[in-house]
Amino acid sequence: MAVLQMQRISICALKKDRKQILETLQRRGVVEISDLVLEDGVFEKSDTAAQRIQFEKDIAAATSALEVLDTYAPEKTPMLSMLEGRRALTTQEYEAAGAGAGQTLETARRLNALSRTIAENRAEILKLQTQLDALTPWLGLDVSMRFSGTRSTAAFIGSFADDVPLDALYARIAQAAPEAAVHIDLVSHSQDQTCVFIVTHRSQAAAVDEALRTCGFSRPASPAKESPAERQKLLNDAAAAAQSAIDVAQKEIEGLAGKRGDLRFLTDYLRLRAEKYEVIGRLAQSKRTFLLSGYVTAGRAAAVESELTGKFDAAVRLETPGPDEDVPVVLKNNSFSEPVETVVESYSLPGRGEIDPTTIMSFFYYILFGMMLSDAGYGLVMAIGCGVVMAKYKNMEPGIAKMIKMFFFCGLSTIFWGVLFGSFFGDAVGVIASTFFHSDFKLSPLWFEPVSEPMRLLVFSFLIGIIHLFTGLGIKFYQLAREGQIKDAIYDVVFWYLLVGGGIFYLLTMSMITEMLGLSFTLPPIVATVAAVCAGIGAVGIILTSGRESRNPVKRLLKGLYGVYNVTGYLSDILSYSRLLALGLATGVIATVFNKMGSMGGGGIFGAIMFILVFLVGHTLNIGINLLGAYVHTNRLQFVEFFGKFYEGGGRAFSPFAAHTKYYKFKEEI
């Protein structure tokens, strides 16, 4: 439960060592580099925009090449390959692979060129196919579609936009040009088009042309000089050539599939270089030296200083950051609480002066999650599944590893609450015993069964909520007291403890309330008196101090009265924990319904098969839906109810200059 202490690090070194120093820092990944403000004319910054743009172009080329391989030569990977993490490289392996980066980049460009060849030829085939489709109705024509007749005849090749019988064509032309003599050949006809070849004497060509125009006759848009059959052969040959080019390109791509690893390394290698040049552009540099400033965790500061001064002619200065500096935040927790850091980070990192809430929150997180799912069978599935993943995939990325471990602990908590409430895949044990073994055996709860005693679970949920909220107030008291703000701690925490706590104890002295909640006790009247006094002191204290920042007494009083009104917020927060009851009951009831549905087939072979199918499908859906619900609502209780009492956040995440790679990582660590 700690926010690691940071130190400001300043490095001054010779420019000739700049490359090695930056690469060392990048591999270590422990120093965040800040922008330096130049205050004199001795140092200046380099413009590395052109180099970074070129690196980005090369990265895009390598990434595109990998996509080409994935398209035409897909790699067979295990279903859970994403859990395997990045392959670790030593510095020597990295440098050896980097020596071939230029050749690999040429391979990437070749793959992209082959992909363009395939795309262009596919487009060409589509274009040729369109021409072939347009040519099909004319295959019965044995002359060129450009043929316009002989010395004494005029020919008209074209179509009508409907299915017109031959005699109807003669009738149309005769009506439009009664003196013209024509001969018509039907080349083809369909429901949408009639293709014709018409011949007339050249002296009557103009009259026939005018008659055809009035009848809706249209000529081919781009007639070829070859006959349709000859044109078809040429188009088919061209399409075959394009397909052959595609096949050759695909075969070459498949032959380059072995370069996939080199291309992956290339993307990481170029990304490292791009990030290095981005940092170079932020350094203050003179003719022979350069300056670098940033932040490093205090625990690693001495090791960084020792390595840099031992390997290079460099001066390193470590300082405690000033109170006005925007210091980055790094969390450090034990293995039990560390998985929940991702939840804290998704909300906001601790701001200056705030404690890391991860450890305290982790206990409540696992408890609340387990209560919401509250089925030992589901918890067992989660714990075993996550445990197997953690044991098999030890090289997982930190973020994924934390999440898997978090759900492992959530699974253990779910088992605990499931045993207390007697739920193992709902009432599956009892249903199986009665349906298939004709026994009345069932799994009894160690504590109570929520479906039978929902009010008892509701009261317990409220109790958990009160403890959760009061813990948040306690953390606020600690933070204020640590900063020497004892009065603020009393005004903003103790008075609320008195008001809310006194109100709760006062309600428990009323028999109507205890009977409604199903409690077996009612506190004595003396407790009511003490509780009322405490609540009164708290209320008066809040009224007098909530508006203490205002000098105007009227405004101070009004703000105080408004502050007391916030007691309704506490009531709302406590009632919000009823979701523990709602989600817990939902999990159990839905599981019971699926068990009942599965048992409807009876105890025979058919019934067993039906039960297994319904059991697997139903409980898979139930665990998926309710696991998601438990995750969302547990986060909600942490973010709104718990953090709302003490936590503001606003911290900036530590972003070290590191190897932000996708496929490979460095083995060496500082």
XYZ file of C-alpha atoms in Angstrom:
670
model
C 0.000 0.000 0.000
C 2.354 2.647 -1.202
C 2.979 5.319 -3.751
C 6.657 4.933 -4.559
C 8.856 7.897 -3.809
C 10.229 9.561 -6.920
C 13.488 11.402 -7.472
C 14.393 13.884 -10.150
C 17.358 12.719 -12.181
C 19.555 14.998 -14.277
C 22.190 13.590 -16.621
C 24.969 15.466 -18.386
C 27.103 13.403 -20.755
C 29.213 13.560 -23.880
C 27.358 13.652 -27.150
C 29.394 10.746 -28.498
C 27.804 8.527 -25.824
C 24.270 9.750 -26.485
C 23.196 6.727 -28.521
C 24.464 4.170 -25.994
C 23.062 6.063 -23.005
C 19.617 6.439 -24.542
C 19.515 2.792 -25.602
C 20.545 1.739 -22.093
C 17.806 3.854 -20.535
C 15.293 2.570 -23.069
C 16.096 -1.063 -22.321
C 15.922 -0.457 -18.581
C 12.620 1.413 -18.833
C 12.920 3.104 -15.432
C 13.404 6.792 -16.273
C 10.695 9.186 -17.422
C 12.264 11.944 -19.512
C 10.950 15.484 -19.194
C 11.152 18.415 -21.573
C 13.897 20.855 -20.699
C 13.340 24.600 -20.887
C 16.324 26.280 -22.548
C 17.336 29.439 -20.752
C 20.561 30.331 -22.585
C 22.108 30.125 -26.021
C 24.590 27.379 -25.201
C 22.185 24.490 -25.561
C 19.616 23.894 -28.262
C 17.213 21.177 -29.341
C 17.456 19.089 -32.489
C 14.635 18.833 -34.996
C 14.084 15.096 -35.470
C 10.677 15.329 -37.132
C 11.934 14.123 -40.525
C 13.557 11.013 -39.053
C 10.486 10.182 -36.995
C 8.214 10.572 -40.022
C 10.415 8.175 -41.990
C 10.354 5.666 -39.147
C 6.566 5.896 -38.995
C 6.372 5.218 -42.736
C 8.642 2.195 -42.380
C 6.615 0.940 -39.406
C 3.466 1.257 -41.502
C 5.150 -0.709 -44.300
C 6.209 -3.503 -41.926
C 2.778 -3.616 -40.288
C 1.090 -3.752 -43.689
C 3.431 -6.572 -44.736
C 2.407 -8.579 -41.671
C -1.229 -8.034 -42.596
C -0.454 -9.328 -46.095
C 1.048 -12.492 -44.611
C -1.925 -12.908 -42.287
C -4.238 -12.651 -45.303
C -2.473 -14.957 -47.763
C -0.366 -17.154 -45.466
C -2.160 -17.173 -42.102
C -0.283 -18.491 -39.108
C -1.831 -21.243 -37.025
C -1.743 -20.091 -33.417
C -3.210 -21.608 -30.240
C -6.508 -20.183 -29.055
C -4.854 -18.646 -25.978
C -1.728 -17.441 -27.768
C -2.427 -13.895 -26.572
C -1.521 -15.086 -23.072
C 1.956 -16.202 -24.083
C 3.354 -12.688 -23.889
C 6.263 -11.225 -25.793
C 9.382 -13.206 -26.540
C 12.384 -12.076 -24.501
C 15.575 -11.045 -26.305
C 19.009 -10.394 -24.905
C 20.834 -7.263 -25.971
C 23.104 -9.368 -28.167
C 20.140 -11.022 -29.914
C 18.543 -7.627 -30.426
C 21.663 -6.123 -31.976
C 22.201 -9.161 -34.218
C 18.620 -9.028 -35.476
C 18.829 -5.266 -35.911
C 21.731 -5.685 -38.329
C 19.328 -7.263 -40.832
C 16.647 -4.602 -40.498
C 17.420 -3.090 -43.906
C 16.974 -6.394 -45.718
C 13.781 -7.117 -43.788
C 12.426 -3.709 -44.769
C 12.990 -4.614 -48.417
C 11.064 -7.836 -47.787
C 8.219 -5.775 -46.332
C 8.171 -3.545 -49.384
C 8.189 -6.589 -51.654
C 5.224 -8.084 -49.794
C 3.321 -4.827 -50.096
C 4.136 -4.684 -53.823
C 2.862 -8.244 -54.246
C -0.308 -7.303 -52.385
C -0.810 -4.362 -54.735
C -0.233 -6.678 -57.709
C -2.925 -9.017 -56.432
C -5.337 -6.151 -55.811
C -4.714 -4.613 -59.234
C -5.158 -7.922 -61.045
C -8.312 -8.715 -59.109
C -9.691 -5.350 -60.143
C -8.662 -6.103 -63.728
C -10.447 -9.467 -63.599
C -13.614 -7.771 -62.364
C -13.391 -5.284 -65.214
C -12.839 -8.063 -67.747
C -15.714 -10.065 -66.314
C -17.976 -7.053 -66.718
C -16.959 -6.833 -70.370
C -17.544 -10.567 -70.837
C -20.996 -10.290 -69.302
C -21.817 -7.438 -71.664
C -20.469 -9.455 -74.605
C -22.446 -12.640 -73.914
C -25.668 -11.602 -75.729
C -23.629 -10.899 -78.896
C -21.774 -14.196 -79.193
C -24.107 -15.260 -82.006
C -22.856 -12.371 -84.159
C -20.075 -13.457 -86.534
C -18.911 -9.982 -87.598
C -17.342 -7.130 -85.705
C -19.755 -5.005 -83.715
C -18.208 -2.034 -85.514
C -19.438 -3.390 -88.885
C -21.503 -0.699 -90.626
C -22.228 -2.380 -93.971
C -20.804 -2.728 -97.467
C -20.613 -0.377 -100.439
C -24.283 -0.925 -101.251
C -25.700 -1.890 -97.874
C -25.939 -0.308 -94.445
C -25.793 -2.420 -91.281
C -27.192 -1.523 -87.874
C -26.005 -3.493 -84.825
C -27.703 -2.726 -81.530
C -30.469 -3.599 -79.117
C -33.936 -2.764 -77.843
C -34.576 -2.491 -74.123
C -37.236 -5.219 -73.971
C -38.114 -8.624 -75.401
C -39.439 -7.857 -78.909
C -40.548 -10.660 -81.287
C -39.188 -10.575 -84.839
C -42.532 -9.744 -86.477
C -43.049 -6.910 -84.011
C -39.667 -5.474 -84.995
C -40.612 -5.525 -88.663
C -43.906 -3.866 -87.802
C -42.232 -1.097 -85.788
C -39.764 -0.258 -88.552
C -42.422 -0.478 -91.270
C -44.596 1.934 -89.335
C -41.742 4.417 -88.871
C -40.203 3.973 -92.365
C -42.843 2.399 -94.632
C -40.791 2.674 -97.843
C -37.623 1.094 -96.412
C -36.774 -2.551 -97.065
C -34.852 -4.171 -94.207
C -33.596 -7.577 -93.169
C -33.433 -8.345 -89.445
C -31.469 -11.104 -87.684
C -32.186 -11.772 -84.011
C -28.770 -12.241 -82.387
C -30.270 -12.929 -78.942
C -33.190 -11.924 -76.832
C -34.126 -11.989 -73.169
C -36.747 -10.457 -70.940
C -34.784 -7.214 -70.687
C -33.056 -6.927 -74.048
C -33.314 -7.852 -77.716
C -30.066 -7.790 -79.728
C -30.427 -7.445 -83.498
C -28.453 -7.205 -86.734
C -30.333 -5.110 -89.354
C -29.368 -4.654 -93.020
C -30.879 -2.250 -95.555
C -29.901 -0.630 -98.841
C -27.525 2.255 -98.307
C -29.923 4.641 -100.053
C -32.451 3.958 -97.296
C -29.937 4.097 -94.425
C -30.959 7.535 -93.190
C -34.651 6.660 -93.083
C -33.995 3.373 -91.290
C -31.638 5.072 -88.831
C -34.313 7.638 -87.977
C -36.931 4.904 -87.659
C -34.728 2.870 -85.316
C -34.055 5.919 -83.162
C -37.775 6.498 -82.690
C -38.217 2.823 -81.753
C -35.694 2.983 -78.883
C -32.801 1.358 -80.699
C -29.366 1.751 -79.063
C -25.905 0.869 -80.343
C -23.164 -0.810 -78.238
C -21.229 1.680 -76.122
C -17.676 0.540 -76.958
C -17.734 -1.926 -79.831
C -14.530 -3.873 -80.460
C -12.931 -4.369 -83.834
C -12.985 -8.166 -83.361
C -16.037 -10.334 -83.623
C -17.712 -11.120 -80.270
C -16.324 -14.669 -80.252
C -12.810 -13.420 -80.957
C -13.219 -10.667 -78.378
C -14.408 -13.212 -75.823
C -11.261 -15.265 -76.361
C -9.057 -12.200 -75.913
C -10.852 -11.229 -72.705
C -10.651 -14.761 -71.318
C -6.943 -14.869 -72.120
C -6.436 -11.538 -70.355
C -8.394 -12.753 -67.310
C -6.356 -15.956 -67.242
C -3.138 -13.927 -67.390
C -4.330 -11.746 -64.513
C -5.277 -14.810 -62.464
C -1.884 -16.333 -63.238
C -0.205 -13.169 -61.962
C -2.304 -13.425 -58.790
C -1.326 -17.067 -58.304
C 2.356 -16.269 -58.797
C 2.157 -13.382 -56.321
C 0.316 -15.494 -53.751
C 2.874 -18.271 -54.102
C 5.695 -15.790 -53.573
C 3.918 -14.397 -50.509
C 3.540 -17.900 -49.106
C 7.245 -18.413 -49.708
C 7.982 -15.334 -47.603
C 5.865 -16.553 -44.672
C 9.062 -17.589 -42.918
C 9.978 -13.903 -42.660
C 7.061 -13.219 -40.309
C 9.310 -13.245 -37.246
C 11.774 -10.859 -38.896
C 8.951 -8.497 -39.823
C 7.625 -8.531 -36.277
C 11.065 -7.711 -34.985
C 11.340 -4.952 -37.577
C 8.173 -3.231 -36.351
C 9.488 -3.288 -32.783
C 12.973 -2.225 -33.867
C 11.662 0.734 -35.839
C 9.289 1.700 -33.041
C 12.191 1.762 -30.587
C 14.200 3.955 -32.930
C 11.263 6.295 -33.513
C 10.785 6.718 -29.758
C 14.519 7.259 -29.303
C 14.526 10.039 -31.890
C 11.477 11.564 -30.243
C 13.499 11.754 -27.020
C 16.536 13.132 -28.858
C 14.348 15.991 -30.021
C 13.617 16.843 -26.384
C 17.232 16.871 -25.179
C 19.228 20.032 -24.577
C 22.393 19.672 -26.653
C 25.562 21.634 -27.221
C 28.336 20.858 -29.662
C 29.847 18.084 -27.521
C 27.444 17.445 -24.630
C 23.780 16.901 -23.917
C 21.505 17.303 -20.911
C 18.656 15.015 -19.881
C 16.226 15.433 -17.014
C 13.378 13.315 -15.730
C 12.079 11.139 -12.912
C 13.095 7.756 -11.541
C 11.751 5.762 -8.604
C 13.900 6.218 -5.506
C 14.504 2.481 -5.247
C 16.169 2.361 -8.661
C 17.845 5.749 -8.698
C 21.149 4.578 -7.212
C 21.412 1.660 -9.649
C 20.794 3.950 -12.634
C 23.399 6.406 -11.395
C 25.930 3.634 -10.802
C 25.452 2.093 -14.243
C 25.639 5.364 -16.167
C 28.665 6.733 -14.338
C 30.388 3.351 -14.506
C 29.961 2.835 -18.258
C 30.108 6.388 -19.576
C 31.683 9.763 -18.905
C 28.474 11.096 -17.427
C 27.488 13.237 -14.462
C 24.272 12.194 -12.716
C 22.458 14.270 -10.100
C 19.563 12.986 -8.007
C 17.221 15.390 -6.216
C 14.010 15.286 -4.255
C 11.236 16.834 -6.401
C 9.921 20.194 -5.320
C 6.402 20.645 -3.928
C 5.168 22.296 -7.121
C 6.464 19.662 -9.540
C 4.080 17.398 -11.416
C 5.610 14.173 -10.144
C 4.431 10.934 -11.801
C 2.857 8.177 -9.724
C 3.917 4.535 -9.405
C 2.009 2.094 -7.187
C 3.662 -0.757 -5.297
C 1.630 -3.402 -3.459
C 1.891 -6.985 -2.284
C 0.859 -9.894 -4.490
C -2.604 -10.047 -2.893
C -3.476 -6.416 -3.575
C -1.431 -5.763 -6.721
C -4.054 -7.232 -9.114
C -6.550 -4.552 -8.070
C -4.158 -1.769 -9.090
C -5.727 -1.892 -12.542
C -9.084 -0.963 -10.990
C -7.547 2.012 -9.171
C -5.724 3.107 -12.327
C -8.925 2.902 -14.376
C -10.477 5.407 -11.946
C -7.513 7.698 -11.285
C -4.100 7.468 -9.689
C -3.587 9.062 -6.254
C -3.016 12.786 -6.291
C -0.356 14.606 -4.310
C -0.702 13.875 -0.592
C -3.149 10.995 -1.074
C -2.432 7.448 0.011
C -2.625 4.457 -2.286
C -6.046 2.902 -1.530
C -5.251 -0.376 -3.307
C -4.543 -2.611 -0.296
C -7.595 -1.597 1.722
C -9.767 -1.617 -1.380
C -8.590 -5.096 -2.402
C -10.106 -6.745 0.693
C -13.476 -5.134 0.074
C -13.220 -5.788 -3.665
C -12.812 -9.534 -3.260
C -15.499 -9.690 -0.554
C -18.064 -7.719 -2.559
C -17.387 -9.618 -5.781
C -17.725 -12.963 -4.015
C -21.009 -11.946 -2.383
C -22.475 -10.858 -5.711
C -21.603 -14.115 -7.493
C -21.849 -16.283 -4.354
C -21.802 -19.730 -5.953
C -19.098 -22.211 -4.988
C -19.321 -23.989 -8.341
C -18.859 -20.799 -10.314
C -16.037 -19.735 -8.021
C -14.361 -23.108 -8.490
C -14.526 -22.717 -12.277
C -13.001 -19.236 -12.010
C -10.265 -20.240 -9.577
C -9.254 -23.382 -11.466
C -9.379 -21.647 -14.851
C -7.334 -18.660 -13.706
C -4.972 -20.887 -11.727
C -4.238 -23.058 -14.762
C -3.641 -19.972 -16.902
C -1.255 -18.482 -14.319
C 0.643 -21.767 -14.027
C 0.905 -22.368 -17.776
C 1.516 -18.848 -19.078
C 4.186 -17.342 -16.867
C 5.259 -14.841 -19.517
C 1.946 -12.970 -19.666
C 1.972 -9.216 -20.051
C 1.705 -7.445 -16.665
C -1.758 -6.013 -17.296
C -3.255 -9.359 -18.338
C -1.455 -11.178 -15.521
C -2.915 -8.770 -12.958
C -6.433 -9.248 -14.289
C -6.167 -13.050 -14.315
C -4.832 -13.008 -10.761
C -7.593 -10.652 -9.643
C -10.259 -13.007 -10.965
C -8.445 -15.910 -9.284
C -8.854 -14.232 -5.893
C -12.420 -13.259 -6.804
C -13.036 -16.939 -7.553
C -11.734 -17.956 -4.122
C -14.006 -15.375 -2.502
C -16.934 -16.677 -4.549
C -16.216 -20.215 -3.318
C -16.175 -18.950 0.281
C -19.530 -17.200 0.028
C -21.010 -20.046 -2.008
C -20.146 -22.514 0.763
C -21.619 -20.187 3.393
C -24.837 -19.841 1.383
C -24.999 -23.505 0.272
C -24.880 -22.820 -3.473
C -22.959 -25.113 -5.834
C -24.180 -24.470 -9.370
C -27.381 -23.404 -7.653
C -29.102 -26.444 -6.164
C -27.462 -28.820 -8.670
C -26.383 -31.304 -5.979
C -29.923 -31.733 -4.659
C -31.478 -31.865 -8.142
C -29.021 -34.520 -9.348
C -29.522 -36.571 -6.177
C -33.331 -36.494 -6.388
C -33.624 -36.910 -10.175
C -31.054 -39.606 -10.878
C -30.460 -41.287 -7.506
C -33.872 -40.779 -5.859
C -32.199 -39.372 -2.777
C -33.135 -36.369 -0.682
C -29.481 -35.399 -0.175
C -28.654 -31.746 -0.747
C -25.839 -29.352 0.028
C -26.622 -27.498 3.246
C -25.346 -23.945 3.781
C -22.797 -23.339 6.509
C -24.581 -20.101 7.409
C -27.978 -19.574 5.761
C -29.716 -19.817 2.401
C -30.325 -16.348 0.880
C -33.343 -17.484 -1.172
C -35.091 -18.579 2.028
C -33.920 -15.626 4.139
C -33.481 -12.655 1.803
C -34.027 -10.075 4.561
C -31.129 -11.529 6.503
C -28.848 -11.101 3.516
C -30.148 -7.564 2.981
C -29.269 -6.588 6.548
C -25.833 -8.152 6.173
C -25.351 -6.255 2.905
C -26.162 -2.995 4.675
C -23.679 -3.891 7.420
C -20.945 -4.521 4.845
C -21.825 -1.206 3.220
C -21.619 0.718 6.501
C -18.213 -0.798 7.259
C -17.073 0.017 3.717
C -18.207 3.646 3.943
C -16.837 4.185 7.444
C -13.500 2.754 6.326
C -13.421 5.363 3.577
C -14.099 8.078 6.152
C -11.344 6.634 8.332
C -8.869 6.924 5.461
C -9.904 10.537 4.992
C -9.272 11.167 8.704
C -5.810 9.611 8.386
C -4.918 11.710 5.341
C -6.009 14.949 6.994
C -4.267 14.109 10.264
C -1.066 13.179 8.423
C -1.051 16.609 6.825
C -1.562 18.245 10.220
C -5.172 19.232 9.523
C -6.564 17.863 12.787
C -9.455 20.318 12.924
C -10.517 19.445 9.385
C -10.337 15.759 10.309
C -12.717 16.368 13.208
C -15.054 18.604 11.224
C -15.220 16.472 8.064
C -14.970 12.984 9.541
C -15.667 12.722 13.264
C -18.875 14.741 13.105
C -20.146 12.484 10.296
C -19.231 9.413 12.319
C -21.309 10.816 15.174
C -24.278 11.793 13.010
C -24.510 8.702 10.804
C -23.357 6.233 13.453
C -25.626 7.759 16.077
C -28.558 7.665 13.669
C -27.980 3.980 12.901
C -27.786 2.983 16.569
C -30.857 5.071 17.354
C -32.843 3.223 14.675
C -31.779 -0.096 16.197
C -33.464 0.889 19.460
C -36.832 1.005 17.683
C -38.678 -2.324 17.680
C -40.507 -1.439 14.462
C -37.192 -1.124 12.609
C -35.623 -4.258 14.076
C -38.757 -6.311 13.352
C -38.860 -5.015 9.784
C -35.221 -5.976 9.307
C -35.796 -9.366 10.893
C -33.323 -8.742 13.723
C -33.611 -10.771 16.900
C -32.639 -7.898 19.181
C -33.564 -4.316 19.991
C -31.053 -2.050 21.703
C -32.032 -0.704 25.144
C -33.322 2.862 25.681
C -30.007 4.027 27.167
C -28.420 3.380 23.779
C -31.124 5.522 22.179
C -30.230 8.391 24.495
C -26.499 8.121 23.835
C -27.070 7.703 20.087
C -29.354 10.733 19.956
C -26.779 12.848 21.798
C -24.004 11.699 19.447
C -26.138 12.352 16.372
C -27.083 15.764 17.734
C -23.455 16.680 18.401
C -22.560 15.539 14.899
C -25.396 17.516 13.305
C -24.578 20.702 15.223
C -20.899 20.301 14.449
C -21.611 19.899 10.734
C -23.897 22.937 10.711
C -21.257 25.064 12.399
C -18.253 23.886 10.374
C -19.384 22.905 6.870
C -19.301 26.506 5.709
C -16.182 27.493 7.646
C -14.446 28.832 4.535
C -17.063 31.636 4.324
C -16.613 34.747 6.439
C -20.234 35.792 6.136
C -22.066 34.170 9.097
C -25.325 33.856 7.159
C -23.638 32.046 4.278
C -21.771 29.895 6.766
C -25.028 28.867 8.430
C -26.754 28.154 5.125
C -23.829 26.044 3.944
C -23.895 24.221 7.256
C -27.583 23.396 6.875
C -26.924 22.203 3.343
C -24.064 20.088 4.679
C -26.388 18.317 7.114
C -28.704 17.588 4.199
C -25.917 15.388 2.823
C -26.996 12.778 5.366
C -29.456 11.690 2.673
C -26.416 10.920 0.529
C -25.175 8.522 3.192
C -28.601 6.892 3.295
C -28.495 6.504 -0.486
C -24.981 5.067 -0.309
C -25.997 2.487 2.295
C -29.084 1.484 0.318
C -26.863 1.075 -2.738
C -25.351 -2.016 -1.124
C -28.676 -3.786 -1.584
C -27.218 -4.733 -4.970
C -25.277 -7.399 -3.045
C -28.614 -9.032 -2.280
C -29.991 -8.495 -5.784
C -27.054 -9.958 -7.682
C -26.516 -12.774 -5.199
C -30.144 -13.860 -5.454
C -30.144 -13.483 -9.243
C -27.201 -15.860 -9.593
C -28.782 -18.499 -7.374
C -32.311 -18.236 -8.752
C -31.249 -18.390 -12.406
C -29.002 -21.374 -11.643
C -31.909 -23.111 -9.919
C -34.175 -22.472 -12.907
C -31.665 -24.051 -15.297
C -31.306 -27.062 -12.996
C -35.089 -27.436 -12.913
C -35.293 -27.213 -16.706
C -32.573 -29.831 -17.080
C -34.314 -32.265 -14.744
C -37.570 -32.213 -16.721
C -36.338 -35.092 -18.870
C -36.483 -37.495 -15.933
C -33.870 -39.899 -14.658
C -33.288 -42.072 -17.729
C -30.588 -41.915 -20.405
C -32.490 -39.268 -22.328
C -32.976 -37.296 -19.119
C -29.263 -37.474 -18.326
C -28.316 -36.230 -21.797
C -30.865 -33.443 -21.585
C -29.680 -32.451 -18.107
C -26.033 -32.304 -19.201
C -26.832 -30.141 -22.237
C -29.072 -27.738 -20.307
C -26.584 -27.670 -17.428
C -23.626 -26.767 -19.639
C -25.425 -24.170 -21.745
C -27.462 -22.651 -18.922
C -24.701 -22.351 -16.362
C -22.254 -21.054 -18.961
C -24.681 -18.245 -19.755
C -25.381 -17.629 -16.081
C -21.756 -17.438 -15.029
C -20.933 -15.184 -17.977
C -23.765 -12.727 -17.359
C -23.455 -12.617 -13.583
C -19.661 -12.509 -13.600
C -19.889 -9.405 -15.766
C -22.549 -7.966 -13.463
C -20.462 -8.666 -10.363
C -17.425 -7.007 -11.949
C -19.329 -3.894 -13.010
C -21.198 -3.411 -9.732
C -18.159 -4.120 -7.564
C -16.291 -1.408 -9.442
C -19.273 0.877 -9.035
C -19.334 0.443 -5.252
C -15.611 1.221 -5.109
C -15.712 4.228 -7.420
C -18.875 5.934 -6.181
C -19.511 4.919 -2.577
C -15.998 4.139 -1.294
C -13.805 6.580 -3.225
C -16.444 9.270 -2.849
C -15.650 9.518 0.865
C -11.941 10.299 0.640
C -10.371 9.866 -2.783
C -9.904 12.590 -5.384
C -7.174 11.117 -7.583
C -5.723 13.169 -10.389
C -2.240 11.661 -10.273
C -0.218 11.353 -13.463
C 0.922 7.876 -14.440
C 4.657 7.216 -14.617
C 5.552 6.954 -18.306
C 9.182 5.866 -18.570
C 11.315 5.939 -21.681
C 11.100 2.226 -22.387
C 10.851 -0.456 -25.031
C 7.183 -0.069 -25.948
C 7.184 -3.062 -28.243
C 4.492 -5.443 -29.412
C 6.295 -8.708 -30.098
C 9.623 -8.729 -28.232
C 11.041 -7.502 -24.942
C 14.448 -7.346 -23.311
C 15.572 -9.941 -20.804
C 17.915 -7.700 -18.888
C 16.552 -5.669 -16.028
C 18.184 -3.226 -13.716
